[in-house]
């Protein structure tokens, strides 16, 4: 398990879970669900944002360039929030922890933010940040029993979590 993006075509990994709209045609895989994302904050900051404090006057937690989350970067820039980032992180879990701890508002997947009682969602999911989640493997591995067993378990677990 790693948050690093390994090259499946180059056989650096047997399988990968990737949030993409169109997976590379060279890979075999299945769509396991759709990831929705929304703005979250700790309760005190969420209350201020819900009662009229301008989003741009709040501290924000964003993704660093190393994280490679261009879609979020573009959305934050369009919203005028890129200059408000108190922290930028190269890890989705670090972003989650910083938002949860009250360091700022930020965007998280709804499967992570909604069930957490320490977070408050601010508004509806953001359509521009939605993406499909794919479980991908190298085509040469698709008939391998151990790969099929692992991908079946992963696909079922991911579907349950995303529902």
PDB file of C-alpha atoms in Angstrom:
ATOM      1  CA  UNK A   1       0.000   0.000   0.000  1.00  0.00           C
ATOM      2  CA  UNK A   2       1.295   3.429  -0.921  1.00  0.00           C
ATOM      3  CA  UNK A   3       0.011   6.842  -1.899  1.00  0.00           C
ATOM      4  CA  UNK A   4       2.771   6.917  -4.504  1.00  0.00           C
ATOM      5  CA  UNK A   5       1.576   6.387  -8.069  1.00  0.00           C
ATOM      6  CA  UNK A   6       3.333   3.299  -9.426  1.00  0.00           C
ATOM      7  CA  UNK A   7       3.509   2.402 -13.110  1.00  0.00           C
ATOM      8  CA  UNK A   8       1.277  -0.616 -13.715  1.00  0.00           C
ATOM      9  CA  UNK A   9       2.280  -0.895 -17.374  1.00  0.00           C
ATOM     10  CA  UNK A  10       5.914  -1.087 -16.243  1.00  0.00           C
ATOM     11  CA  UNK A  11       4.949  -3.768 -13.692  1.00  0.00           C
ATOM     12  CA  UNK A  12       5.930  -1.659 -10.680  1.00  0.00           C
ATOM     13  CA  UNK A  13       2.717  -2.910  -9.014  1.00  0.00           C
ATOM     14  CA  UNK A  14       0.092  -5.600  -9.606  1.00  0.00           C
ATOM     15  CA  UNK A  15      -2.941  -3.402  -8.985  1.00  0.00           C
ATOM     16  CA  UNK A  16      -3.834   0.204  -8.304  1.00  0.00           C
ATOM     17  CA  UNK A  17      -6.810   2.188  -7.088  1.00  0.00           C
ATOM     18  CA  UNK A  18      -7.019   5.404  -9.062  1.00  0.00           C
ATOM     19  CA  UNK A  19      -9.497   8.297  -9.086  1.00  0.00           C
ATOM     20  CA  UNK A  20      -9.722   8.980 -12.827  1.00  0.00           C
ATOM     21  CA  UNK A  21     -12.476   9.630 -15.326  1.00  0.00           C
ATOM     22  CA  UNK A  22     -10.780   7.757 -18.148  1.00  0.00           C
ATOM     23  CA  UNK A  23      -8.247   5.101 -17.155  1.00  0.00           C
ATOM     24  CA  UNK A  24      -5.425   4.322 -19.579  1.00  0.00           C
ATOM     25  CA  UNK A  25      -6.577   1.902 -22.279  1.00  0.00           C
ATOM     26  CA  UNK A  26      -3.450  -0.192 -21.790  1.00  0.00           C
ATOM     27  CA  UNK A  27      -4.741  -1.308 -18.366  1.00  0.00           C
ATOM     28  CA  UNK A  28      -7.560  -3.660 -17.421  1.00  0.00           C
ATOM     29  CA  UNK A  29      -9.911  -2.649 -14.675  1.00  0.00           C
ATOM     30  CA  UNK A  30     -13.307  -1.897 -13.334  1.00  0.00           C
ATOM     31  CA  UNK A  31     -15.059   1.176 -12.118  1.00  0.00           C
ATOM     32  CA  UNK A  32     -15.923   0.671  -8.454  1.00  0.00           C
ATOM     33  CA  UNK A  33     -17.772   3.891  -7.726  1.00  0.00           C
ATOM     34  CA  UNK A  34     -17.825   7.650  -7.810  1.00  0.00           C
ATOM     35  CA  UNK A  35     -15.963   9.880  -5.382  1.00  0.00           C
ATOM     36  CA  UNK A  36     -17.834  13.007  -4.323  1.00  0.00           C
ATOM     37  CA  UNK A  37     -15.985  15.814  -2.557  1.00  0.00           C
ATOM     38  CA  UNK A  38     -17.137  18.693  -0.399  1.00  0.00           C
ATOM     39  CA  UNK A  39     -15.799  21.401   1.881  1.00  0.00           C
ATOM     40  CA  UNK A  40     -15.300  20.410   5.525  1.00  0.00           C
ATOM     41  CA  UNK A  41     -14.136  22.149   8.666  1.00  0.00           C
ATOM     42  CA  UNK A  42     -13.994  21.586  12.394  1.00  0.00           C
ATOM     43  CA  UNK A  43     -17.258  22.688  14.092  1.00  0.00           C
ATOM     44  CA  UNK A  44     -16.150  26.163  15.243  1.00  0.00           C
ATOM     45  CA  UNK A  45     -14.802  27.218  11.845  1.00  0.00           C
ATOM     46  CA  UNK A  46     -17.739  25.561  10.066  1.00  0.00           C
ATOM     47  CA  UNK A  47     -20.176  27.612  12.138  1.00  0.00           C
ATOM     48  CA  UNK A  48     -18.407  30.846  11.163  1.00  0.00           C
ATOM     49  CA  UNK A  49     -18.383  29.884   7.494  1.00  0.00           C
ATOM     50  CA  UNK A  50     -22.043  28.855   7.550  1.00  0.00           C
ATOM     51  CA  UNK A  51     -23.075  32.147   9.153  1.00  0.00           C
ATOM     52  CA  UNK A  52     -21.551  34.392   6.554  1.00  0.00           C
ATOM     53  CA  UNK A  53     -17.786  34.590   7.060  1.00  0.00           C
ATOM     54  CA  UNK A  54     -16.288  34.828   3.600  1.00  0.00           C
ATOM     55  CA  UNK A  55     -14.504  31.664   2.539  1.00  0.00           C
ATOM     56  CA  UNK A  56     -11.537  33.756   1.431  1.00  0.00           C
ATOM     57  CA  UNK A  57     -11.079  35.133   4.952  1.00  0.00           C
ATOM     58  CA  UNK A  58     -10.658  31.650   6.455  1.00  0.00           C
ATOM     59  CA  UNK A  59      -7.517  29.550   6.624  1.00  0.00           C
ATOM     60  CA  UNK A  60      -7.499  26.690   4.135  1.00  0.00           C
ATOM     61  CA  UNK A  61      -5.686  23.392   3.830  1.00  0.00           C
ATOM     62  CA  UNK A  62      -4.634  22.549   0.285  1.00  0.00           C
ATOM     63  CA  UNK A  63      -2.654  20.039  -1.714  1.00  0.00           C
ATOM     64  CA  UNK A  64       1.003  20.628  -2.489  1.00  0.00           C
ATOM     65  CA  UNK A  65       2.334  20.315  -6.019  1.00  0.00           C
ATOM     66  CA  UNK A  66       3.923  17.000  -4.998  1.00  0.00           C
ATOM     67  CA  UNK A  67       0.462  15.553  -4.367  1.00  0.00           C
ATOM     68  CA  UNK A  68      -0.354  16.191  -8.028  1.00  0.00           C
ATOM     69  CA  UNK A  69      -3.984  17.081  -7.409  1.00  0.00           C
ATOM     70  CA  UNK A  70      -4.393  19.513 -10.287  1.00  0.00           C
ATOM     71  CA  UNK A  71      -8.201  19.403 -10.256  1.00  0.00           C
ATOM     72  CA  UNK A  72      -8.327  20.663  -6.659  1.00  0.00           C
ATOM     73  CA  UNK A  73      -5.645  23.286  -7.330  1.00  0.00           C
ATOM     74  CA  UNK A  74      -7.602  24.625 -10.306  1.00  0.00           C
ATOM     75  CA  UNK A  75     -10.862  24.695  -8.333  1.00  0.00           C
ATOM     76  CA  UNK A  76      -9.242  26.529  -5.409  1.00  0.00           C
ATOM     77  CA  UNK A  77      -7.717  29.077  -7.791  1.00  0.00           C
ATOM     78  CA  UNK A  78     -11.095  29.688  -9.471  1.00  0.00           C
ATOM     79  CA  UNK A  79     -12.674  30.202  -6.040  1.00  0.00           C
ATOM     80  CA  UNK A  80      -9.909  32.623  -4.996  1.00  0.00           C
ATOM     81  CA  UNK A  81      -8.825  30.285  -2.198  1.00  0.00           C
ATOM     82  CA  UNK A  82      -5.329  29.333  -3.330  1.00  0.00           C
ATOM     83  CA  UNK A  83      -3.825  32.389  -1.621  1.00  0.00           C
ATOM     84  CA  UNK A  84      -5.623  31.476   1.637  1.00  0.00           C
ATOM     85  CA  UNK A  85      -3.850  28.156   2.130  1.00  0.00           C
ATOM     86  CA  UNK A  86      -2.333  28.037   5.572  1.00  0.00           C
ATOM     87  CA  UNK A  87      -0.908  24.610   4.851  1.00  0.00           C
ATOM     88  CA  UNK A  88      -0.260  22.576   1.747  1.00  0.00           C
ATOM     89  CA  UNK A  89       0.357  18.888   2.138  1.00  0.00           C
ATOM     90  CA  UNK A  90       1.466  16.017  -0.056  1.00  0.00           C
ATOM     91  CA  UNK A  91      -0.818  13.548   1.716  1.00  0.00           C
ATOM     92  CA  UNK A  92      -4.576  13.175   1.726  1.00  0.00           C
ATOM     93  CA  UNK A  93      -4.433  11.828   5.273  1.00  0.00           C
ATOM     94  CA  UNK A  94      -2.375  14.811   6.455  1.00  0.00           C
ATOM     95  CA  UNK A  95      -4.936  17.112   4.826  1.00  0.00           C
ATOM     96  CA  UNK A  96      -7.736  15.246   6.597  1.00  0.00           C
ATOM     97  CA  UNK A  97      -5.934  15.479   9.963  1.00  0.00           C
ATOM     98  CA  UNK A  98      -5.251  19.216   9.597  1.00  0.00           C
ATOM     99  CA  UNK A  99      -8.881  19.967   8.704  1.00  0.00           C
ATOM    100  CA  UNK A 100     -10.123  17.741  11.518  1.00  0.00           C
ATOM    101  CA  UNK A 101      -7.815  19.449  14.026  1.00  0.00           C
ATOM    102  CA  UNK A 102      -9.204  22.875  13.123  1.00  0.00           C
ATOM    103  CA  UNK A 103      -6.188  24.224  11.241  1.00  0.00           C
ATOM    104  CA  UNK A 104      -8.408  25.321   8.374  1.00  0.00           C
ATOM    105  CA  UNK A 105     -11.184  24.393   5.998  1.00  0.00           C
ATOM    106  CA  UNK A 106     -10.559  22.089   3.089  1.00  0.00           C
ATOM    107  CA  UNK A 107     -11.955  19.714   0.532  1.00  0.00           C
ATOM    108  CA  UNK A 108     -12.270  16.029   1.396  1.00  0.00           C
ATOM    109  CA  UNK A 109     -13.989  13.030  -0.131  1.00  0.00           C
ATOM    110  CA  UNK A 110     -17.479  12.678   1.337  1.00  0.00           C
ATOM    111  CA  UNK A 111     -16.779   9.038   2.244  1.00  0.00           C
ATOM    112  CA  UNK A 112     -14.131  10.360   4.638  1.00  0.00           C
ATOM    113  CA  UNK A 113     -15.711  13.578   5.899  1.00  0.00           C
ATOM    114  CA  UNK A 114     -19.396  12.700   6.258  1.00  0.00           C
ATOM    115  CA  UNK A 115     -19.062   9.890   8.830  1.00  0.00           C
ATOM    116  CA  UNK A 116     -16.580  11.828  11.004  1.00  0.00           C
ATOM    117  CA  UNK A 117     -18.334  13.558  13.942  1.00  0.00           C
ATOM    118  CA  UNK A 118     -15.370  15.935  14.315  1.00  0.00           C
ATOM    119  CA  UNK A 119     -16.073  17.434  10.875  1.00  0.00           C
ATOM    120  CA  UNK A 120     -18.930  19.503   9.498  1.00  0.00           C
ATOM    121  CA  UNK A 121     -19.720  19.544   5.806  1.00  0.00           C
ATOM    122  CA  UNK A 122     -20.234  23.021   4.399  1.00  0.00           C
ATOM    123  CA  UNK A 123     -22.568  22.791   1.427  1.00  0.00           C
ATOM    124  CA  UNK A 124     -23.239  20.180  -1.186  1.00  0.00           C
ATOM    125  CA  UNK A 125     -20.613  18.079  -2.948  1.00  0.00           C
ATOM    126  CA  UNK A 126     -18.656  20.020  -5.561  1.00  0.00           C
ATOM    127  CA  UNK A 127     -19.552  18.647  -9.030  1.00  0.00           C
ATOM    128  CA  UNK A 128     -16.292  19.862 -10.587  1.00  0.00           C
ATOM    129  CA  UNK A 129     -14.295  17.678  -8.172  1.00  0.00           C
ATOM    130  CA  UNK A 130     -16.222  14.422  -8.599  1.00  0.00           C
ATOM    131  CA  UNK A 131     -14.383  11.538 -10.210  1.00  0.00           C
ATOM    132  CA  UNK A 132     -14.779   7.852 -10.869  1.00  0.00           C
ATOM    133  CA  UNK A 133     -12.743   5.403  -8.813  1.00  0.00           C
ATOM    134  CA  UNK A 134     -11.115   2.597 -10.748  1.00  0.00           C
ATOM    135  CA  UNK A 135      -9.423  -0.601  -9.678  1.00  0.00           C
ATOM    136  CA  UNK A 136      -6.771  -1.228 -12.329  1.00  0.00           C
ATOM    137  CA  UNK A 137      -4.417  -4.074 -13.145  1.00  0.00           C
ATOM    138  CA  UNK A 138      -1.976  -4.900 -15.918  1.00  0.00           C
ATOM    139  CA  UNK A 139      -3.893  -6.889 -18.595  1.00  0.00           C
ATOM    140  CA  UNK A 140      -1.417  -9.780 -18.354  1.00  0.00           C
ATOM    141  CA  UNK A 141      -2.381 -10.199 -14.686  1.00  0.00           C
ATOM    142  CA  UNK A 142      -6.163 -10.275 -15.202  1.00  0.00           C
ATOM    143  CA  UNK A 143      -6.325 -14.083 -15.345  1.00  0.00           C
ATOM    144  CA  UNK A 144      -4.162 -14.647 -12.273  1.00  0.00           C
ATOM    145  CA  UNK A 145      -6.189 -16.207  -9.449  1.00  0.00           C
ATOM    146  CA  UNK A 146      -4.435 -14.318  -6.636  1.00  0.00           C
ATOM    147  CA  UNK A 147      -4.877 -10.981  -8.412  1.00  0.00           C
ATOM    148  CA  UNK A 148      -8.541 -11.717  -9.116  1.00  0.00           C
ATOM    149  CA  UNK A 149      -9.108 -12.673  -5.449  1.00  0.00           C
ATOM    150  CA  UNK A 150      -7.497  -9.476  -4.176  1.00  0.00           C
ATOM    151  CA  UNK A 151      -9.269  -7.233  -6.673  1.00  0.00           C
ATOM    152  CA  UNK A 152     -12.656  -8.825  -5.906  1.00  0.00           C
ATOM    153  CA  UNK A 153     -12.230  -8.133  -2.182  1.00  0.00           C
ATOM    154  CA  UNK A 154     -10.992  -4.597  -2.843  1.00  0.00           C
ATOM    155  CA  UNK A 155     -13.796  -3.813  -5.291  1.00  0.00           C
ATOM    156  CA  UNK A 156     -16.499  -4.997  -2.879  1.00  0.00           C
ATOM    157  CA  UNK A 157     -15.008  -3.084   0.045  1.00  0.00           C
ATOM    158  CA  UNK A 158     -14.610   0.093  -1.980  1.00  0.00           C
ATOM    159  CA  UNK A 159     -18.174  -0.071  -3.301  1.00  0.00           C
ATOM    160  CA  UNK A 160     -19.526  -0.421   0.237  1.00  0.00           C
ATOM    161  CA  UNK A 161     -17.447   2.515   1.468  1.00  0.00           C
ATOM    162  CA  UNK A 162     -18.475   4.800  -1.397  1.00  0.00           C
ATOM    163  CA  UNK A 163     -22.220   4.106  -1.054  1.00  0.00           C
TER     164      UNK A 163
END
